[in-house]
mmCIF file of C-alpha atoms in Angstrom:
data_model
loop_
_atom_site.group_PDB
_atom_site.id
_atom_site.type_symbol
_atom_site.label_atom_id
_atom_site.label_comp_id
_atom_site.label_asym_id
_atom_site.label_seq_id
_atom_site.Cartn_x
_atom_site.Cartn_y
_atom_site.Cartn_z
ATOM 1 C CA UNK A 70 -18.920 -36.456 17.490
ATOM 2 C CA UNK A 71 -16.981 -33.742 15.795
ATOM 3 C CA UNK A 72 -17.710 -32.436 12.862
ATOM 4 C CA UNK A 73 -16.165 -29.851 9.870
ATOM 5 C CA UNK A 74 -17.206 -28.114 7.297
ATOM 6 C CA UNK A 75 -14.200 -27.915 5.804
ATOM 7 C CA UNK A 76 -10.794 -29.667 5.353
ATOM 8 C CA UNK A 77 -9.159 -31.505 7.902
ATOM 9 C CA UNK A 78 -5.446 -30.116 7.634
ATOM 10 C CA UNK A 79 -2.484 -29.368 9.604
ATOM 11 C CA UNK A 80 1.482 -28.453 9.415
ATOM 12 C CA UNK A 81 3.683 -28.878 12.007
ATOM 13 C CA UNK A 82 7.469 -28.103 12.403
ATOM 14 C CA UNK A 83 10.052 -28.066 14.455
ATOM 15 C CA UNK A 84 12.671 -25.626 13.901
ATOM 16 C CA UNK A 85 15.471 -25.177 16.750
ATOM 17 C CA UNK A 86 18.292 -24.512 14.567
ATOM 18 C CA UNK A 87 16.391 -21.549 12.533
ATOM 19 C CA UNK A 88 16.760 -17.571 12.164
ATOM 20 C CA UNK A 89 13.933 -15.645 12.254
ATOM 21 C CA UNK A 90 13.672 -12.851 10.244
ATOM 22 C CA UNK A 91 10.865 -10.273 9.929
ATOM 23 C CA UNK A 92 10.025 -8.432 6.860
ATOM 24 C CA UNK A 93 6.874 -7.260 5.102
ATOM 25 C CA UNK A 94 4.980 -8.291 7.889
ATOM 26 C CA UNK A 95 5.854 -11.567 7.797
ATOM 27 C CA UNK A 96 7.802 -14.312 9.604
ATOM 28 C CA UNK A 97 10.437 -15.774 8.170
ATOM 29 C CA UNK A 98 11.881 -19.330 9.660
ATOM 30 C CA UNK A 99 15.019 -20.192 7.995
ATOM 31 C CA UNK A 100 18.343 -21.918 7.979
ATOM 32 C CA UNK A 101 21.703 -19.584 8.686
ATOM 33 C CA UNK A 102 22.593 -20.093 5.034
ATOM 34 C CA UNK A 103 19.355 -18.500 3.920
ATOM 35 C CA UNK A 104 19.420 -15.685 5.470
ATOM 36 C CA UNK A 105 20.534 -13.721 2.604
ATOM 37 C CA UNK A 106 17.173 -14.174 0.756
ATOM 38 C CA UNK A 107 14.540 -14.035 3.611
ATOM 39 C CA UNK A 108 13.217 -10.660 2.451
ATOM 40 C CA UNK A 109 13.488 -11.648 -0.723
ATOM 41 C CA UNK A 110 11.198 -14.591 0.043
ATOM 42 C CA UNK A 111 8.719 -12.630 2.059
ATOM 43 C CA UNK A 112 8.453 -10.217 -0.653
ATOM 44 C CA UNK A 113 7.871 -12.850 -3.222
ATOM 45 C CA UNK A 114 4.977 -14.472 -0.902
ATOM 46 C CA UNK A 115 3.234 -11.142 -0.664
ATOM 47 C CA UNK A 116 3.608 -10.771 -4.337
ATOM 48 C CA UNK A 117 2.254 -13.765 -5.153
ATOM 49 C CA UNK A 118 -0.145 -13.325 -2.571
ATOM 50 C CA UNK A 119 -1.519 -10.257 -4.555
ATOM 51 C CA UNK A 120 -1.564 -11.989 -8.131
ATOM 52 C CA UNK A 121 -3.214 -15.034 -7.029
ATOM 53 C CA UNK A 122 -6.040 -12.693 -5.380
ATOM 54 C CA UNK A 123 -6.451 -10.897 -8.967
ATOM 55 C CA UNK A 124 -6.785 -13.901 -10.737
ATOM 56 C CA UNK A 125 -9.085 -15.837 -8.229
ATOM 57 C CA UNK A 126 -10.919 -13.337 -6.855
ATOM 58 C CA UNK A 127 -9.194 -14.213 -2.912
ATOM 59 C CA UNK A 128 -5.790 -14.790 -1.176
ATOM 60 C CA UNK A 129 -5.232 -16.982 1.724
ATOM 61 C CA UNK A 130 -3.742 -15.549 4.513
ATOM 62 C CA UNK A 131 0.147 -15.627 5.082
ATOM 63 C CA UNK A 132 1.558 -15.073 8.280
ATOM 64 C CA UNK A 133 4.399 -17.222 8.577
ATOM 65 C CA UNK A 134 7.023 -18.597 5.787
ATOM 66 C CA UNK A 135 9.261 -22.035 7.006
ATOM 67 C CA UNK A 136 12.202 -23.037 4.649
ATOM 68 C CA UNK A 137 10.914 -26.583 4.341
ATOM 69 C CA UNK A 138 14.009 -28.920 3.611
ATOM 70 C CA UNK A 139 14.545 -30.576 0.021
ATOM 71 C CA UNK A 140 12.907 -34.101 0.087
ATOM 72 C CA UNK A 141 10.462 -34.231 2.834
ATOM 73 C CA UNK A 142 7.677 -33.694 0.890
ATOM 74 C CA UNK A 143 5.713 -30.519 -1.384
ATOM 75 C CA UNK A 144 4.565 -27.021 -0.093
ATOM 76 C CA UNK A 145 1.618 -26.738 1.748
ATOM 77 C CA UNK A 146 -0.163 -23.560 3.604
ATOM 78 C CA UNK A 147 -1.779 -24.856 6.240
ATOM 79 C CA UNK A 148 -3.527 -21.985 9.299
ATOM 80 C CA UNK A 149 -1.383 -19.454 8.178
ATOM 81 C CA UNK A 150 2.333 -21.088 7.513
ATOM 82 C CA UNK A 151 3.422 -21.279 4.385
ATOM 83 C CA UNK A 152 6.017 -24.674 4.664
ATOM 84 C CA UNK A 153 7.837 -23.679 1.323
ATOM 85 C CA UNK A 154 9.573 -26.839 0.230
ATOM 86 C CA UNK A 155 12.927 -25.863 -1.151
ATOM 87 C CA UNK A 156 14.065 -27.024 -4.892
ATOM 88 C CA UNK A 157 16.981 -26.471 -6.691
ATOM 89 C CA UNK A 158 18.324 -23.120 -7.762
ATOM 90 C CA UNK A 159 15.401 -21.312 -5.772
ATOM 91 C CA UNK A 160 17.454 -19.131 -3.452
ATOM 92 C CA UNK A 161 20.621 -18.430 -5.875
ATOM 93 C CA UNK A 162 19.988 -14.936 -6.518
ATOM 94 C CA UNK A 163 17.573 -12.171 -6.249
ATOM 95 C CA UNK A 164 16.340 -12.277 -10.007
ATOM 96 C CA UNK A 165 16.694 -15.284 -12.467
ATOM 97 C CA UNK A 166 15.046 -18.725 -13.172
ATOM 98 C CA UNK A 167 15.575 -19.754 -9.428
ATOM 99 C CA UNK A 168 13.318 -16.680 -8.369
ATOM 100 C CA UNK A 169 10.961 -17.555 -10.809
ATOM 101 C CA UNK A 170 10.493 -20.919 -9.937
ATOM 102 C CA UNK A 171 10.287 -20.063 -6.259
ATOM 103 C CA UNK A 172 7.574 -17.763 -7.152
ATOM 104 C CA UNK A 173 5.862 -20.200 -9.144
ATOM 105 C CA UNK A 174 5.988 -22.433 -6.359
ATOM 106 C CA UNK A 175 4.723 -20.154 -3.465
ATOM 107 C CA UNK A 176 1.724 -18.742 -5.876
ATOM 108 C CA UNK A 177 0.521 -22.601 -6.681
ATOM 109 C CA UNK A 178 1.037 -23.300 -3.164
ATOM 110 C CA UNK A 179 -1.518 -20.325 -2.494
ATOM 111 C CA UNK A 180 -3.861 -20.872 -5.721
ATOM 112 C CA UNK A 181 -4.322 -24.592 -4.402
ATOM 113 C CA UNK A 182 -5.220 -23.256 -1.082
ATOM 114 C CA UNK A 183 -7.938 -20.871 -2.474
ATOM 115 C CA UNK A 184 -9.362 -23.815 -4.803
ATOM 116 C CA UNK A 185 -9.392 -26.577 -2.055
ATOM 117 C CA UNK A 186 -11.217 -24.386 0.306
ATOM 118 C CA UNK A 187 -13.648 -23.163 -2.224
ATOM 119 C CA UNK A 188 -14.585 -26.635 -4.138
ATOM 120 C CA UNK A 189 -14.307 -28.559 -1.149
ATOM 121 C CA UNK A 190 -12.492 -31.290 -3.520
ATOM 122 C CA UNK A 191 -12.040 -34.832 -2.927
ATOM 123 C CA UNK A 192 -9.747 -37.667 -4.366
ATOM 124 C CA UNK A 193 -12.049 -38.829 -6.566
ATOM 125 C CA UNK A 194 -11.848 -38.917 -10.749
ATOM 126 C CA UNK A 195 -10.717 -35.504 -11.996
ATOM 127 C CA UNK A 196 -10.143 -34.192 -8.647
ATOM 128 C CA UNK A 197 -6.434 -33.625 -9.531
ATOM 129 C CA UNK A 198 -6.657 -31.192 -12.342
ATOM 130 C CA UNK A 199 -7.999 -28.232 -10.274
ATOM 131 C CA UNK A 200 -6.087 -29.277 -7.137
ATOM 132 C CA UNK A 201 -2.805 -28.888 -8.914
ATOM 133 C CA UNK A 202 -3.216 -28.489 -12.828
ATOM 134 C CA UNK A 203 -5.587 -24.891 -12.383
ATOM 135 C CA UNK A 204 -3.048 -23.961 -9.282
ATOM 136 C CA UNK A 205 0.166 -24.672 -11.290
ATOM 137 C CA UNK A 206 -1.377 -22.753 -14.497
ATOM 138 C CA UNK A 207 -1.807 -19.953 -11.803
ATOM 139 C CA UNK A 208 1.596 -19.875 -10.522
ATOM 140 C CA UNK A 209 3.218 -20.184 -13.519
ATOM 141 C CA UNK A 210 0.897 -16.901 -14.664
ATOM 142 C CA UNK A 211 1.395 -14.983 -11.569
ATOM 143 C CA UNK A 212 5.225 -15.246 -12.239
ATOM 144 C CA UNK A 213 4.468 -13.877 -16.238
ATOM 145 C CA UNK A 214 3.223 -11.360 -14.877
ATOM 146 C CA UNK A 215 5.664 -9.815 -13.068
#
């Protein structure tokens, strides 16, 4: 019998269309039309990376960023890839609300890692407020403060 001490998660995704491009020591897996913001993306992950280690005293560990298609489903980090879902507007320009809300996105994608490893939450009643109120209030404060 197996047993964890921990959650039981995984991403998986197959990519054999993509671009990789490497920047700030990270990998980025994207479509041909993204490839103008890559960097701009992997500079915004280690950012965010940075802000949500301030405000919750650790940072998960990002090694690789996929440009997960609108509508199949939220961000997730899962063993080191960051699957960041895309949304409207978020790769426009280098600066702007669609930045912002990228950022906001990757740092609450990050926060909700640190907070479901650490309180080892369950569904159960109230479970949802930490697992994405506290890691939205975090994303939306990481991108304040820059």
């Amino acid at each position: 019998m197996g047993e964890t001490s921990g959650l039981l998660d995984f991403a998986a995704a197959w990519v054999p269309s993509m671009q990789l491009t490497a920047h700030a020591g990270l990998s980025v897996l994207h479509d041909v039309s993204r490839a103008a913001v890559a960097a701009g993306v992997a500079d915004d992950v280690r950012q965010m990376q940075e802000c949500v280690g301030r405000r919750l005293g650790m940072a998960p560990d990002v090694k690789r960023v996929i440009q997960w298609p609108r509508g199949l489903g939220r961000s997730v980090l899962s063993s080191g890839e960051l699957l960041l879902a895309e949304a409207p507007s978020w790769d426009g320009t280098g600066s702007g609300v669609g930045r912002w809300v990228r950022r906001a996105e990757i740092a609450a994608t990050l926060a909700q890692r640190v907070v479901r490893d650490q309180a080892d939450l369950r569904e159960g009643p109230g479970a949802l407020w930490p697992n994405r109120g506290l890691s939205g209030a975090i994303g939306l404060l990481c991108v304040a403060d820059l």
